[in-house]
CSV table of C-alpha atoms in Angstrom, one decimal:
chain,number,residue,atom,x,y,z
V,1,MET,CA,14.7,19.5,24.7
V,2,GLY,CA,16.7,17.7,22.0
V,3,ARG,CA,13.8,15.2,21.5
V,4,ALA,CA,11.3,18.0,21.1
V,5,ARG,CA,13.5,19.8,18.6
V,6,THR,CA,13.9,16.7,16.6
V,7,LEU,CA,10.1,16.2,16.5
V,8,ALA,CA,9.6,19.8,15.5
V,9,GLN,CA,12.1,19.4,12.7
V,10,ALA,CA,10.2,16.2,11.5
V,11,TYR,CA,6.9,18.1,11.3
V,12,ARG,CA,8.4,21.1,9.6
V,13,ARG,CA,10.1,18.9,7.1
V,14,PHE,CA,6.9,17.0,6.5
V,15,GLY,CA,5.1,20.2,5.8
V,16,GLU,CA,7.7,22.0,3.7
V,17,VAL,CA,9.0,19.0,1.8
V,18,ASP,CA,6.5,16.0,1.8
V,19,ALA,CA,3.2,17.9,1.7
V,20,ALA,CA,4.2,21.2,0.0
V,21,GLU,CA,3.5,20.3,-3.6
V,22,THR,CA,0.5,18.0,-3.1
V,23,SER,CA,-1.3,19.2,0.0
V,24,PRO,CA,-1.2,22.9,0.9
V,25,LEU,CA,-3.6,22.2,3.8
V,26,TYR,CA,-1.3,19.6,5.5
V,27,GLU,CA,1.7,21.8,4.8
V,28,ARG,CA,0.1,24.6,6.9
V,29,VAL,CA,-1.1,22.2,9.6
V,30,ALA,CA,2.2,20.4,9.9
V,31,VAL,CA,4.3,23.6,10.1
V,32,ALA,CA,1.9,24.9,12.7
V,33,LEU,CA,2.3,21.8,14.8
V,34,SER,CA,6.0,22.1,14.6
V,35,GLU,CA,5.8,25.7,16.0
V,36,SER,CA,3.6,24.8,19.0
V,37,ASP,CA,5.5,23.6,22.1
V,38,GLU,CA,2.1,22.4,23.6
V,39,ALA,CA,1.3,20.4,20.5
V,40,LEU,CA,4.7,18.8,20.4
V,41,ARG,CA,4.4,17.8,24.1
V,42,ALA,CA,1.0,16.2,23.3
V,43,ILE,CA,2.4,14.3,20.4
V,44,GLU,CA,5.2,13.0,22.7
V,45,ALA,CA,2.5,11.2,24.7
V,46,ALA,CA,2.2,8.7,21.8
V,47,PRO,CA,4.6,5.8,21.5
V,48,ALA,CA,7.9,6.9,19.8
V,49,ARG,CA,7.1,5.0,16.5
V,50,LYS,CA,3.6,6.5,16.3
V,51,ARG,CA,4.7,10.2,16.5
V,52,HIS,CA,5.2,10.5,12.7
V,53,PRO,CA,3.2,13.2,11.0
V,54,THR,CA,1.3,10.7,8.8
V,55,VAL,CA,0.0,8.9,11.9
V,56,ILE,CA,-0.9,11.9,14.0
V,57,LEU,CA,-2.5,13.7,11.1
V,58,ALA,CA,-4.5,10.6,10.2
V,59,ALA,CA,-5.7,10.3,13.8
V,60,LEU,CA,-6.8,13.9,13.8
V,61,HIS,CA,-8.5,13.4,10.5
V,62,TYR,CA,-10.3,10.3,11.9
V,63,LEU,CA,-11.7,12.4,14.7
V,64,ALA,CA,-13.0,14.9,12.2
V,65,LEU,CA,-14.6,12.3,10.0
V,66,ALA,CA,-16.2,10.7,13.1
V,67,GLY,CA,-17.9,13.9,14.0
V,68,ARG,CA,-15.8,14.3,17.2
V,69,ALA,CA,-13.9,17.4,16.0
V,70,PRO,CA,-16.5,19.4,14.1
V,71,GLU,CA,-14.4,22.6,13.8
V,72,LEU,CA,-11.5,20.6,12.3
V,73,ALA,CA,-14.0,18.9,9.9
V,74,VAL,CA,-15.3,22.3,8.7
V,75,ALA,CA,-11.8,23.7,8.2
V,76,TYR,CA,-10.8,20.6,6.2
V,77,ALA,CA,-13.9,20.6,4.1
V,78,ALA,CA,-13.2,24.3,3.2
V,79,ALA,CA,-9.5,23.6,2.6
V,80,ASP,CA,-8.8,26.6,4.9
V,81,GLY,CA,-5.2,26.1,6.0
V,82,ASP,CA,-5.1,28.7,8.7
V,83,ALA,CA,-8.4,27.6,10.3
V,84,ALA,CA,-7.3,23.9,10.0
V,85,ALA,CA,-4.0,24.7,11.7
V,86,ASP,CA,-5.8,26.3,14.7
V,87,ALA,CA,-8.4,23.6,14.9
V,88,ALA,CA,-5.8,20.8,14.6
V,89,ILE,CA,-3.8,22.2,17.5
V,90,ASP,CA,-7.0,22.8,19.5
V,91,THR,CA,-8.2,19.2,18.9
V,92,LEU,CA,-4.8,17.7,19.7
V,93,LEU,CA,-4.7,19.6,23.0
V,94,ARG,CA,-8.3,18.9,24.0
V,95,MET,CA,-8.3,15.2,22.9
V,96,THR,CA,-4.7,14.1,23.4
V,97,ASP,CA,-5.8,10.8,24.9
V,98,SER,CA,-8.0,10.0,21.9
V,99,VAL,CA,-5.4,11.0,19.4
V,100,VAL,CA,-2.8,8.9,21.1
V,101,ALA,CA,-5.1,5.9,21.4
V,102,ILE,CA,-6.0,6.0,17.7
V,103,ALA,CA,-2.4,6.4,16.7
V,104,ALA,CA,-1.3,3.5,19.0
V,105,ARG,CA,-3.9,1.2,17.7
V,106,ARG,CA,-3.8,1.8,13.9
V,107,GLN,CA,-1.3,1.5,11.1
V,108,PRO,CA,-1.0,4.2,8.5
V,109,ARG,CA,-2.6,3.1,5.2
V,110,THR,CA,-1.8,4.3,1.8
V,111,ASN,CA,-4.0,4.3,-1.3
V,112,GLU,CA,-2.9,1.2,-3.2
V,113,THR,CA,-4.6,1.5,-6.6
V,114,GLY,CA,-1.6,2.4,-8.7
V,115,ARG,CA,-0.1,-1.0,-7.9
V,116,CYS,CA,-2.7,-2.7,-10.0
V,117,ALA,CA,-1.1,-1.2,-13.2
V,118,VAL,CA,2.0,-3.2,-12.3
V,119,LEU,CA,0.3,-6.3,-10.9
V,120,TYR,CA,-2.1,-6.9,-13.7
V,121,PRO,CA,0.4,-7.6,-16.6
V,122,ALA,CA,2.7,-9.4,-14.2
V,123,ILE,CA,0.0,-11.8,-12.9
V,124,ALA,CA,-1.1,-12.4,-16.5
V,125,GLU,CA,2.5,-13.2,-17.5
V,126,ALA,CA,2.8,-15.6,-14.6
V,127,ALA,CA,-0.3,-17.5,-15.7
V,128,ARG,CA,1.0,-17.6,-19.3
V,129,ARG,CA,4.3,-19.2,-18.3
V,130,VAL,CA,2.6,-21.9,-16.3
V,131,GLY,CA,-0.3,-22.4,-18.7
V,132,ALA,CA,-2.8,-21.6,-16.0
V,133,HIS,CA,-6.5,-21.0,-16.8
V,134,ALA,CA,-7.4,-19.8,-13.3
V,135,VAL,CA,-5.4,-18.1,-10.5
V,136,GLY,CA,-5.8,-17.7,-6.8
V,137,LEU,CA,-4.4,-14.3,-5.5
V,138,ILE,CA,-2.6,-14.1,-2.2
V,139,ASP,CA,-1.6,-10.6,-1.2
V,140,VAL,CA,1.0,-10.2,1.6
V,141,GLY,CA,0.6,-7.0,3.7
V,142,CYS,CA,-2.8,-6.6,2.1
V,143,SER,CA,-4.2,-3.8,4.3
V,144,ALA,CA,-7.8,-3.6,3.0
V,145,GLY,CA,-7.2,-6.1,0.2
V,146,LEU,CA,-7.7,-3.6,-2.6
V,147,ASN,CA,-4.9,-5.2,-4.7
V,148,LEU,CA,-6.9,-8.5,-4.7
V,149,HIS,CA,-9.4,-6.9,-7.1
V,150,VAL,CA,-6.8,-6.2,-9.7
V,151,ASP,CA,-8.8,-8.0,-12.4
V,152,ARG,CA,-11.9,-5.8,-11.6
V,153,VAL,CA,-10.4,-2.4,-12.3
V,154,GLY,CA,-9.7,-0.6,-15.6
V,155,ILE,CA,-6.1,0.5,-16.4
V,156,THR,CA,-5.0,2.9,-19.1
V,157,TYR,CA,-1.4,3.4,-20.0
V,158,SER,CA,0.1,6.6,-21.4
V,159,ASN,CA,0.9,4.9,-24.8
V,160,GLY,CA,-2.8,4.2,-25.3
V,161,GLN,CA,-2.8,0.6,-24.2
V,162,SER,CA,-5.5,-0.6,-21.7
V,163,LEU,CA,-6.1,-3.6,-19.5
V,164,GLY,CA,-8.8,-4.8,-17.2
V,165,ASP,CA,-12.5,-3.8,-17.1
V,166,PRO,CA,-13.2,-0.6,-19.1
V,167,SER,CA,-16.6,-0.3,-17.4
V,168,SER,CA,-15.2,-0.6,-13.8
V,169,PRO,CA,-16.0,2.2,-11.4
V,170,VAL,CA,-12.3,2.2,-10.5
V,171,GLN,CA,-10.2,3.5,-13.4
V,172,LEU,CA,-6.4,3.9,-13.0
V,173,SER,CA,-3.7,5.3,-15.2
V,174,SER,CA,0.1,4.7,-15.4
V,175,SER,CA,2.8,6.3,-17.6
V,176,ILE,CA,5.0,4.0,-19.7
V,177,VAL,CA,8.7,4.7,-19.5
V,178,GLY,CA,10.7,3.6,-22.5
V,179,ASP,CA,9.5,2.2,-25.8
V,180,ARG,CA,8.5,-1.4,-24.8
V,181,PRO,CA,4.7,-1.9,-24.5
V,182,VAL,CA,3.1,-3.8,-21.7
V,183,PRO,CA,1.7,-7.2,-22.8
V,184,MET,CA,-2.0,-7.0,-23.6
V,185,ARG,CA,-2.7,-10.4,-22.2
V,186,ALA,CA,-5.9,-10.7,-20.1
V,187,MET,CA,-5.7,-12.2,-16.6
V,188,PRO,CA,-7.4,-15.6,-16.3
V,189,GLU,CA,-10.3,-16.1,-14.0
V,190,VAL,CA,-9.6,-15.3,-10.3
V,191,VAL,CA,-11.1,-18.1,-8.2
V,192,ALA,CA,-9.7,-17.1,-4.8
V,193,ARG,CA,-8.7,-13.8,-3.1
V,194,VAL,CA,-6.8,-14.1,0.2
V,195,GLY,CA,-5.1,-11.2,2.0
V,196,LEU,CA,-2.5,-11.6,4.8
V,197,ASP,CA,-1.8,-8.8,7.2
V,198,LEU,CA,-0.9,-8.3,10.9
V,199,ASP,CA,-3.8,-5.8,11.1
V,200,PRO,CA,-6.1,-6.3,8.1
V,201,VAL,CA,-8.7,-3.6,7.2
V,202,ASP,CA,-12.3,-4.8,6.5
V,203,VAL,CA,-13.8,-2.2,4.1
V,204,THR,CA,-17.3,-3.5,5.1
V,205,ASP,CA,-16.6,-2.3,8.7
V,206,ALA,CA,-17.6,1.3,9.1
V,207,ASP,CA,-14.8,2.1,11.5
V,208,ASP,CA,-12.1,0.4,9.4
V,209,ALA,CA,-13.4,2.3,6.3
V,210,ARG,CA,-13.3,5.6,8.2
V,211,TRP,CA,-9.6,4.9,9.0
V,212,MET,CA,-8.8,4.3,5.4
V,213,ARG,CA,-10.4,7.7,4.5
V,214,ALA,CA,-8.5,9.3,7.4
V,215,CYS,CA,-5.2,8.2,6.0
V,216,LEU,CA,-5.8,10.3,2.8
V,217,TRP,CA,-5.0,14.0,2.8
V,218,PRO,CA,-8.3,16.0,3.0
V,219,ASP,CA,-7.5,18.4,0.2
V,220,GLN,CA,-7.0,15.7,-2.4
V,221,PRO,CA,-10.6,15.1,-3.7
V,222,GLU,CA,-9.5,12.9,-6.6
V,223,ARG,CA,-7.8,10.4,-4.3
V,224,VAL,CA,-10.7,10.5,-1.9
V,225,ALA,CA,-13.2,9.7,-4.8
V,226,ARG,CA,-10.9,6.9,-6.0
V,227,LEU,CA,-10.7,5.3,-2.6
V,228,GLU,CA,-14.5,5.5,-2.2
V,229,ALA,CA,-14.9,3.7,-5.5
V,230,GLU,CA,-12.3,1.1,-4.6
V,231,MET,CA,-13.8,0.3,-1.2
V,232,ALA,CA,-17.3,0.1,-2.8
V,233,LEU,CA,-15.9,-2.3,-5.4
V,234,ALA,CA,-14.1,-4.4,-2.8
V,235,ALA,CA,-17.3,-4.5,-0.6
V,236,THR,CA,-19.2,-6.2,-3.4
V,237,ALA,CA,-16.9,-9.3,-3.1
V,238,PRO,CA,-14.9,-9.0,0.1
V,239,PRO,CA,-11.7,-11.1,0.0
V,240,LEU,CA,-10.8,-13.5,2.8
V,241,LEU,CA,-8.5,-11.7,5.2
V,242,LEU,CA,-6.2,-13.8,7.4
V,243,GLN,CA,-4.6,-12.0,10.3
V,244,GLY,CA,-1.1,-12.8,11.4
V,245,ASP,CA,2.5,-13.0,10.4
V,246,ALA,CA,2.6,-13.7,6.6
V,247,VAL,CA,5.3,-16.3,6.9
V,248,GLU,CA,3.2,-18.3,9.4
V,249,VAL,CA,-0.2,-18.0,7.7
V,250,LEU,CA,1.0,-18.6,4.1
V,251,PRO,CA,0.3,-22.4,4.3
V,252,ASP,CA,-3.3,-21.6,5.3
V,253,ALA,CA,-3.6,-19.2,2.4
V,254,PHE,CA,-2.3,-21.7,-0.1
V,255,ALA,CA,-4.9,-24.2,1.2
V,256,ARG,CA,-7.6,-21.8,0.2
V,257,VAL,CA,-6.6,-21.9,-3.5
V,258,PRO,CA,-8.3,-24.6,-5.5
V,259,ALA,CA,-6.0,-27.4,-6.7
V,260,ASP,CA,-6.6,-26.6,-10.4
V,261,ALA,CA,-5.7,-22.9,-10.0
V,262,LEU,CA,-2.2,-21.2,-9.9
V,263,PRO,CA,-1.5,-19.6,-6.6
V,264,VAL,CA,0.0,-16.1,-7.3
V,265,VAL,CA,1.5,-14.5,-4.2
V,266,THR,CA,1.9,-10.7,-4.5
V,267,THR,CA,4.1,-8.4,-2.4
V,268,THR,CA,4.1,-4.7,-3.1
V,269,TRP,CA,6.5,-2.7,-0.9
V,270,ALA,CA,5.8,-5.2,1.9
V,271,LEU,CA,9.0,-7.1,2.3
V,272,SER,CA,11.1,-4.2,3.4
V,273,ARG,CA,9.3,-4.4,6.7
V,274,PHE,CA,10.5,-7.9,7.1
V,275,PRO,CA,14.0,-8.7,8.5
V,276,LEU,CA,16.2,-10.6,6.1
V,277,GLU,CA,15.7,-13.9,8.0
V,278,SER,CA,11.9,-13.6,7.5
V,279,ARG,CA,12.3,-12.8,3.8
V,280,LEU,CA,14.3,-16.0,3.4
V,281,ARG,CA,11.7,-18.0,5.4
V,282,PHE,CA,9.0,-16.4,3.1
V,283,LEU,CA,10.9,-17.8,0.1
V,284,HIS,CA,11.1,-21.2,1.8
V,285,ARG,CA,7.3,-21.2,2.3
V,286,LEU,CA,6.8,-20.6,-1.4
V,287,ASP,CA,9.2,-23.5,-2.2
V,288,GLU,CA,7.4,-25.8,0.2
V,289,ALA,CA,4.1,-25.0,-1.4
V,290,ALA,CA,5.5,-25.8,-4.8
V,291,ALA,CA,6.2,-29.4,-3.8
V,292,GLY,CA,2.7,-30.3,-5.0
V,293,ARG,CA,2.0,-27.7,-7.7
V,294,ALA,CA,3.4,-24.6,-9.5
V,295,VAL,CA,3.4,-21.4,-7.4
V,296,ALA,CA,4.1,-17.9,-8.7
V,297,TRP,CA,5.3,-14.8,-6.8
V,298,VAL,CA,4.9,-11.3,-8.3
V,299,SER,CA,6.8,-8.6,-6.4
V,300,ALA,CA,7.3,-4.8,-6.6
V,301,GLU,CA,10.0,-4.0,-4.1
V,302,GLY,CA,12.9,-1.7,-3.7
V,303,VAL,CA,16.2,-2.7,-5.4
V,304,GLY,CA,17.7,-5.7,-3.5
V,305,VAL,CA,14.7,-6.2,-1.2
V,306,ALA,CA,13.1,-9.3,-2.8
V,307,PRO,CA,15.4,-12.4,-2.4
V,308,THR,CA,16.4,-14.2,-5.7
V,309,ILE,CA,15.0,-11.3,-7.9
V,310,PRO,CA,17.8,-9.9,-10.0
V,311,THR,CA,18.7,-6.2,-9.4
V,312,LEU,CA,19.8,-5.5,-13.0
V,313,GLY,CA,22.9,-3.8,-11.6
V,314,ASP,CA,20.7,-1.0,-10.1
V,315,ARG,CA,21.8,0.7,-6.9
V,316,ARG,CA,19.9,0.2,-3.7
V,317,ALA,CA,17.8,3.3,-2.6
V,318,SER,CA,17.9,4.5,-6.3
V,319,GLY,CA,14.4,5.8,-6.2
V,320,HIS,CA,12.7,3.1,-8.2
V,321,SER,CA,11.6,-0.5,-7.6
V,322,ILE,CA,12.1,-3.8,-9.4
V,323,ILE,CA,9.1,-5.8,-10.6
V,324,GLY,CA,9.9,-9.4,-10.1
V,325,LEU,CA,8.4,-12.7,-11.2
V,326,ALA,CA,9.4,-16.0,-9.7
V,327,VAL,CA,7.8,-19.3,-10.7
V,328,PHE,CA,8.4,-22.3,-8.4
V,329,ASP,CA,7.6,-25.5,-10.1
V,330,ARG,CA,8.5,-28.5,-7.9
V,331,SER,CA,12.3,-28.5,-7.7
V,332,ALA,CA,12.8,-25.7,-10.3
V,333,LEU,CA,12.8,-21.9,-9.6
V,334,ARG,CA,12.9,-19.3,-12.4
V,335,ALA,CA,13.2,-15.8,-11.0
V,336,GLU,CA,13.7,-12.7,-13.1
V,337,ALA,CA,13.2,-8.9,-13.1
V,338,ILE,CA,10.4,-8.1,-15.6
V,339,GLY,CA,10.3,-4.4,-15.1
V,340,ARG,CA,11.0,-1.3,-13.1
V,341,CYS,CA,8.5,1.1,-11.6
V,342,TRP,CA,8.4,4.5,-9.9
V,343,SER,CA,5.8,6.2,-7.5
V,344,GLN,CA,4.2,2.9,-6.6
V,345,GLY,CA,3.2,2.1,-10.1
V,346,ARG,CA,2.4,5.5,-11.5
V,347,LEU,CA,5.3,5.0,-13.9
V,348,LEU,CA,6.2,1.7,-15.4
V,349,ALA,CA,9.0,0.3,-17.6
V,350,TRP,CA,8.3,-3.2,-18.9
V,351,LEU,CA,11.4,-5.3,-19.6
V,352,ALA,CA,10.4,-8.9,-20.1
V,353,ASP,CA,10.2,-10.6,-23.4
V,354,SER,CA,6.6,-11.9,-23.9
């Protein structure tokens, strides 16, 4: 009984707190699931770590998108909260095995585009410091590899500055915090795009693309449209996706970057999933790769998560992240915090002198 009560509280909290302001549809569905003993019992059939609302709701959305839950699909398309709540419970009870199988097999995916507003100026700064005329991008925890197309999107900042491709079908915006502008330096040519993930998503695969869509909330059409544009852009030049533990496959990734290009490793809210020992081994891999050439690491991680990156005296779990830049050049390491960001790049404060 205690476990069911805890699960009910998690779904109610998700609806009333997490979804309330941004998705009235999911607010209604999550609260309805929290109030249904039958639905909660069905959710308990999933592995403990896959019972979270984001996973179960994505699995239900996947079934709707796949045409296997037509009533739920109709309710979602109409943004009808009451009908969606009834259809979600009905689908969950009728197709418990399918929902559990999808949840067990898949990782929740988030829309990653906001990160490019942080990554673009940081990668350009890394290239400037090394004097690189070409870069090879290596994204850790890449999911579908959307970050690897950072040079192919258009970015507009709230102070009127812009970076990237103004004609790109993917246009992003970010608000500048403070009075320091973002450097307007263009990224050099990208000659390699390599993504590392335990479960990479191939946007050219219909099933993988459907899962990416399923992880978005159905009543957020702007996010859905942006994801569609992102996946279409990525599909025109699919990155190389390497499956496996990032620390183990990093050497292979470095080998895919031409010798005359600067390898730039990016981590965006990825290292928090690694134990401290693995983070230190990750750092060691970067140092090893720098024995023969310069290597850069651009990070956007919670305060204190990225080893060697200064915390600026900020408190852990303070609600913002540190943008770090580390350059490994043979025996020398220069690591600094070049900015802060909030909401995964939607707000950005640049700190570095350029």
